[in-house]
């Protein structure tokens, strides 16, 4: 029998846990299921409220070797305090640090986003291990969702909405939460009201800057009208922030129910309703409401339970909140996700070829636990106990809590009955259990391991070693030399490690970004982080989601006319020249094209044959600053961000001024739909949904980030590819033959004609492989708990990055001729070799910070390169010329490449 193909919809808590256990069965790696995880968000979701893990949940995380990593990432909450409007504490209940007592705060309290990140990283490490032994592992698909689900008895057929791709699977698992789309598609939308047990309660979650009155104690405040709010500590990575859970119990006002169905599109309406309802509540609500309206990670939903007679239909099965949500007030949501994933994996292991038997076994095992979790202590009155309607009821409850606390009755009751999660028995299925030292995920801190990373002695003693090599443009070559001498792991800084092992790419790039602090801009004396420079993964995720629809494969087709017009201008310039600097000219093209598809007008570089307004110089100054100071961020802060330096007024660059001017012009004369859409159009549309992120400054910042990112990097890739074609006449001839056979339009081919040409695709991949844009490893920070990567353990805070050039020249992946330009390798390789090369190719980075504009870049390259080679017969001015560049900035900046131009007949 062929291995099962399983689609898991949702990359939160339950989905990655299920995937991990499915791969940890006693079967051979080649027989392990082929798993695809589909997640609507463009990256693993970093948001979420405080959650806890108790009893059976602790047993399950131990089986995955994650207890140390999770305990290292807890919030440290000390317990709960019930306060009045004057912030007086009426009752205080401490946390249970033993895991044996039933209190409001467990010994493992963690932010849901951090927990999901740990589970995601674990699934990646298990997947990479399986792939290394010949199995298929896990395919992650982010930024897409299931548009339709149909079954024919033998397969489940799913249409992916954004890619418009139809795929078939043996089984589909819906792990997509309370508002599960999988549940509606598979079981029918008409039955949703019967499945949802609404509790008349609505909740909002977000984070805000930590205030002077916030501490490690949870503060719980109630106001009349069924209003309640908790302020809780965030995780250790965000110790300067406070987590907020605001809730309302109101079964009369239909607005609370109506706005809950709007999702992210209704954020402003949701915030406005809560602002109105909480007005005049006293306490610290002025501060809370102000921060709520500025929050970028705000989430609102109804509080409900999901109750179903069966969790499966045909070959589709539900997991976690999608099938049996117990609601946040049960305290058992995470426990159900963990035990559900564990038992579903176990059932599929016991009945691999009979899905009906597996699903029945899963339900038999889980029903008692679900019934226990959904049995609220006070029944449907539970929400009303949490949020009384009258001031008298609040006072009475506070008095009872105070009496229980001071009488010692609270401690006695906690000792008499342990957490419900402790009552659940963990069934054994024979899964391989992982140790806390298992490779590939944050596990434990071990400072003694870092010195074992080979490298120059000075590099481990001071950041000035790395700074000297980077400033002089020699770090790129030096690291390549060190990898050839020492192997896949090289230490090149006090806490910096370069790795050239392709098997750990997904593990590394699931972690938090590093080295971006020196890139943060300064405006009006304050630091202003952009999409690129922000180190806050929640904000980065929110920014990406807000504009993601502007960069989809379908959306970028709207920008093709702008690209066509700019290519035509470039070709006209080439037709008038007998020789020129190709590197410089292509850069003028990319700047003009980016201006056109960004805000509808070129910067004018091609027409002037110059850097109009100094925009290119501004971008390169930023890349230089990033490159020169990244190894000494403390010194950069001392020199460039001291109080005096911060007060120096900085005039906006011409590029920023142009972007701001276009924004003002568009605001005064908005597009009516007849004009060709550009990125500014998309950003303004997105600002209506995400006004707290995409305000005026946010829109200008996104335009600036787009132009900065699309200038040098795209120009470098195009110029390098053209250079390699000029140096390899046979490759150029094959490309021209493919273009002629495809009968592409001249002078500028349509993207539909060239998007799937195999040799063109290989030509571009090979060019980007040999001339990668990054000049040092793209760094990520090891999370709390440390990490074991490529067989070596690194402590929390270590910067670990994949050395792209060393990886791209790895003969074990690309063959003994890896240093040669040979597009044919992408067409001649067997499927396994091709997969390995694809995994190792990092032309657009990887993980959460993968290049957002890669679809635009690919479209430009696949149109521009054919257009140039079909019209112009170029030769290098010097046949022995090499591709020279300045490697001291953060990205490669090519030097002059002189060519002689003739016209093809």
Coordinates of C-alpha atoms in Angstrom, one line a residue, residues 29-325:
X29 CA 10.4 6.6 6.9
X30 CA 9.4 5.7 3.3
X31 CA 6.1 4.4 4.6
X32 CA 5.3 7.4 6.7
X33 CA 2.3 9.5 5.6
X34 CA 2.8 12.3 3.0
X35 CA 1.6 15.3 5.0
X36 CA 0.6 18.7 3.7
X37 CA -0.2 21.5 6.2
X38 CA -2.4 24.3 4.7
X39 CA -2.5 27.6 6.6
X40 CA -4.4 30.6 5.5
X41 CA -2.0 33.0 7.2
X42 CA 1.2 33.9 5.2
X43 CA 3.3 32.6 8.1
X44 CA 2.8 30.7 11.3
X45 CA 0.5 32.7 13.5
X46 CA 2.3 34.5 16.3
X47 CA -0.8 35.9 18.0
X48 CA -3.0 34.4 20.7
X49 CA -4.0 34.6 24.3
X50 CA -2.4 33.1 27.4
X51 CA -3.0 29.3 27.5
X52 CA -1.9 26.6 30.0
X53 CA -0.8 23.0 29.8
X54 CA -1.7 20.6 32.6
X55 CA -1.9 16.9 33.3
X56 CA -2.2 14.9 30.1
X57 CA -0.9 17.8 28.1
X58 CA 2.4 17.7 30.0
X59 CA 2.8 14.0 29.3
X60 CA 2.3 14.6 25.6
X61 CA 4.8 17.4 25.3
X62 CA 7.3 15.2 27.1
X63 CA 6.8 12.6 24.4
X64 CA 7.9 15.2 21.9
X65 CA 10.9 16.3 23.9
X66 CA 9.5 19.8 24.3
X67 CA 9.0 20.2 28.1
X68 CA 12.2 22.2 28.6
X69 CA 11.6 24.5 25.6
X70 CA 8.0 25.2 26.7
X71 CA 8.9 25.8 30.3
X72 CA 11.7 28.2 29.2
X73 CA 9.0 30.2 27.3
X74 CA 6.3 30.5 30.0
X75 CA 5.0 33.9 31.0
X76 CA 6.0 33.5 34.7
X77 CA 2.5 34.5 35.8
X78 CA 2.3 34.4 39.7
X79 CA -1.4 34.1 40.0
X80 CA -4.6 36.2 39.8
X81 CA -5.6 39.4 41.6
X82 CA -9.2 40.6 41.7
X83 CA -9.2 44.4 41.7
X84 CA -11.7 47.2 42.0
X85 CA -11.8 50.6 40.2
X86 CA -9.2 52.0 42.6
X87 CA -7.0 49.1 41.8
X88 CA -7.3 47.7 45.3
X89 CA -6.8 44.0 45.6
X90 CA -9.8 42.2 47.1
X91 CA -8.5 38.6 46.6
X92 CA -5.4 37.0 45.4
X93 CA -4.9 33.4 44.3
X94 CA -1.4 32.2 43.7
X95 CA -0.3 29.9 40.8
X96 CA 0.0 26.2 41.2
X97 CA 3.6 25.3 40.7
X98 CA 3.2 21.6 41.4
X99 CA 0.8 20.7 38.6
X100 CA -1.4 18.8 41.1
X101 CA -3.8 21.5 42.3
X102 CA -6.7 23.2 40.6
X103 CA -6.0 27.0 40.5
X104 CA -6.6 29.7 38.0
X105 CA -2.9 29.8 37.0
X106 CA -1.0 26.6 36.2
X107 CA 2.8 25.9 36.4
X108 CA 2.9 26.1 32.6
X109 CA 1.3 29.4 31.4
X110 CA 2.4 30.3 27.8
X111 CA 1.3 32.6 25.0
X112 CA -0.5 30.6 22.4
X113 CA 1.6 32.1 19.6
X114 CA 4.8 31.0 21.2
X115 CA 3.4 27.5 21.9
X116 CA 2.3 27.2 18.3
X117 CA 5.8 28.3 17.1
X118 CA 7.5 25.6 19.2
X119 CA 5.1 22.9 17.9
X120 CA 5.7 24.2 14.3
X121 CA 9.4 24.0 14.7
X122 CA 9.2 20.6 16.2
X123 CA 7.2 19.4 13.2
X124 CA 9.8 20.8 10.9
X125 CA 12.6 19.0 12.7
X126 CA 10.8 15.7 12.6
X127 CA 10.0 16.3 8.9
X128 CA 13.6 17.0 8.0
X129 CA 14.7 13.8 9.8
X130 CA 12.2 11.8 7.9
X131 CA 13.2 13.4 4.6
X132 CA 16.8 12.6 5.3
X133 CA 15.9 8.9 5.6
X134 CA 13.9 8.8 2.3
X135 CA 10.5 9.8 3.5
X136 CA 8.3 12.6 2.2
X137 CA 8.0 14.5 5.4
X138 CA 5.7 17.6 5.6
X139 CA 4.9 20.2 2.9
X140 CA 3.9 23.5 4.4
X141 CA 1.6 25.7 2.3
X142 CA 1.1 29.2 3.8
X143 CA -1.0 32.0 2.5
X144 CA -3.8 29.8 1.0
X145 CA -7.0 28.1 2.1
X146 CA -9.5 25.5 1.0
X147 CA -12.1 27.0 -1.3
X148 CA -14.0 23.7 -1.8
X149 CA -13.9 20.2 -0.5
X150 CA -15.5 17.3 -2.4
X151 CA -15.3 13.5 -1.9
X152 CA -15.8 10.5 -4.2
X153 CA -15.3 7.7 -1.7
X154 CA -11.6 7.0 -2.5
X155 CA -10.2 10.6 -2.3
X156 CA -10.9 14.0 -1.0
X157 CA -10.5 16.7 -3.6
X158 CA -9.6 20.2 -2.4
X159 CA -9.3 23.4 -4.4
X160 CA -6.8 25.8 -3.0
X161 CA -8.3 29.2 -3.3
X162 CA -5.4 31.6 -4.0
X163 CA -3.3 29.3 -6.2
X164 CA -6.4 27.9 -7.9
X165 CA -4.9 24.4 -7.6
X166 CA -6.9 21.2 -7.3
X167 CA -5.3 18.5 -5.2
X168 CA -6.5 15.1 -4.0
X169 CA -5.7 13.4 -0.6
X170 CA -6.6 10.2 1.1
X171 CA -7.7 12.1 4.2
X172 CA -8.3 15.7 5.3
X173 CA -8.1 16.9 8.9
X174 CA -9.7 20.2 9.8
X175 CA -7.7 21.8 12.6
X176 CA -8.7 25.4 11.8
X177 CA -10.4 26.5 15.0
X178 CA -13.8 27.5 16.3
X179 CA -14.9 29.2 13.0
X180 CA -13.7 26.2 11.0
X181 CA -14.1 26.6 7.3
X182 CA -13.4 22.9 6.9
X183 CA -16.4 22.1 9.1
X184 CA -18.7 24.2 7.0
X185 CA -17.4 22.8 3.7
X186 CA -17.5 19.2 4.7
X187 CA -20.5 19.1 7.0
X188 CA -22.6 21.8 5.4
X189 CA -23.0 25.5 6.3
X190 CA -26.7 25.1 7.0
X191 CA -26.1 23.2 10.3
X192 CA -23.6 25.6 11.9
X193 CA -26.1 27.2 14.3
X194 CA -26.9 23.7 15.7
X195 CA -23.2 22.9 16.2
X196 CA -22.3 26.2 18.0
X197 CA -23.3 26.3 21.6
X198 CA -23.2 30.1 22.1
X199 CA -22.6 31.2 25.7
X200 CA -23.6 34.9 25.2
X201 CA -20.0 35.9 25.7
X202 CA -17.6 37.8 23.4
X203 CA -13.9 38.2 23.8
X204 CA -11.1 40.3 22.4
X205 CA -7.4 39.6 22.7
X206 CA -4.4 41.8 22.0
X207 CA -1.1 43.0 23.5
X208 CA 0.0 46.5 24.6
X209 CA 3.0 48.2 26.1
X210 CA 3.6 47.2 29.7
X211 CA 2.4 49.9 32.2
X212 CA 3.8 50.8 35.6
X213 CA 1.0 48.9 37.3
X214 CA 1.4 45.7 35.3
X215 CA 3.3 42.9 36.9
X216 CA 3.7 39.1 36.8
X217 CA 0.3 39.0 38.6
X218 CA -2.9 38.7 36.4
X219 CA -5.2 41.6 37.3
X220 CA -8.9 41.0 36.8
X221 CA -11.4 43.9 36.8
X222 CA -15.1 43.9 36.3
X223 CA -17.5 46.7 35.5
X224 CA -21.4 46.6 35.5
X225 CA -23.1 45.5 32.3
X226 CA -21.3 42.1 32.0
X227 CA -17.9 43.7 31.4
X228 CA -14.6 42.1 32.4
X229 CA -11.0 42.4 31.6
X230 CA -7.7 40.6 32.4
X231 CA -4.3 42.1 32.1
X232 CA -1.6 39.4 32.1
X233 CA 2.1 39.1 31.6
X234 CA 3.4 38.3 28.1
X235 CA 6.2 35.8 27.4
X236 CA 9.8 36.5 28.2
X237 CA 10.6 37.5 24.6
X238 CA 8.0 40.3 25.0
X239 CA 8.5 41.2 28.6
X240 CA 7.9 44.8 27.8
X241 CA 4.3 44.0 26.8
X242 CA 1.1 43.1 28.6
X243 CA -1.5 40.6 27.2
X244 CA -5.1 41.6 27.3
X245 CA -8.3 39.6 27.4
X246 CA -11.4 41.8 27.3
X247 CA -14.8 40.1 27.5
X248 CA -18.5 41.1 27.5
X249 CA -21.5 39.0 28.5
X250 CA -24.5 40.4 26.6
X251 CA -27.2 38.3 25.0
X252 CA -29.4 41.3 24.1
X253 CA -27.3 43.5 21.9
X254 CA -27.1 41.8 18.5
X255 CA -24.1 44.0 17.5
X256 CA -21.7 41.8 19.5
X257 CA -22.8 38.7 17.6
X258 CA -22.9 40.4 14.2
X259 CA -19.4 41.9 14.3
X260 CA -18.0 38.5 15.4
X261 CA -18.7 37.1 11.9
X262 CA -16.7 39.9 10.2
X263 CA -13.3 38.4 11.0
X264 CA -10.2 40.6 10.3
X265 CA -12.3 42.7 7.9
X266 CA -14.3 44.0 10.8
X267 CA -11.6 45.0 13.2
X268 CA -12.4 48.7 13.2
X269 CA -16.1 48.0 13.8
X270 CA -15.2 45.6 16.6
X271 CA -12.9 48.1 18.2
X272 CA -15.5 50.9 17.9
X273 CA -18.2 48.7 19.5
X274 CA -15.9 47.8 22.5
X275 CA -14.8 51.4 22.9
X276 CA -18.4 52.5 23.1
X277 CA -19.4 49.8 25.5
X278 CA -16.5 50.3 27.9
X279 CA -16.7 54.1 27.9
X280 CA -16.9 55.4 31.5
X281 CA -16.0 52.1 33.1
X282 CA -13.2 53.7 35.2
X283 CA -10.1 51.9 36.4
X284 CA -7.4 52.0 33.7
X285 CA -9.8 51.8 30.8
X286 CA -8.6 55.1 29.2
X287 CA -5.1 53.6 28.7
X288 CA -6.5 50.2 27.7
X289 CA -8.9 51.5 25.1
X290 CA -6.3 53.8 23.6
X291 CA -3.9 50.9 23.2
X292 CA -6.6 48.6 21.9
X293 CA -7.4 51.1 19.1
X294 CA -3.7 51.1 18.2
X295 CA -3.1 47.4 18.5
X296 CA -1.9 45.5 15.5
X297 CA -2.6 42.0 16.9
X298 CA -6.2 42.6 17.9
X299 CA -8.5 39.6 17.6
X300 CA -12.3 39.4 18.4
X301 CA -14.6 36.4 18.5
X302 CA -17.6 34.9 20.2
X303 CA -17.0 32.6 23.1
X304 CA -18.8 29.3 22.3
X305 CA -18.5 25.6 22.3
X306 CA -18.7 23.2 19.3
X307 CA -20.9 20.2 19.9
X308 CA -21.3 17.5 17.2
X309 CA -22.6 14.0 17.1
X310 CA -19.7 12.9 15.0
X311 CA -16.4 14.6 14.1
X312 CA -16.0 12.9 10.8
X313 CA -17.8 12.8 7.4
X314 CA -16.4 10.4 4.8
X315 CA -12.7 11.0 4.7
X316 CA -12.7 14.4 6.5
X317 CA -12.2 14.5 10.2
X318 CA -12.2 17.5 12.7
X319 CA -9.6 18.1 15.3
X320 CA -9.4 20.4 18.3
X321 CA -11.6 23.5 18.4
X322 CA -12.9 22.8 14.9
X323 CA -14.7 19.7 16.2
X324 CA -15.1 20.1 20.0
X325 CA -14.2 23.6 21.2

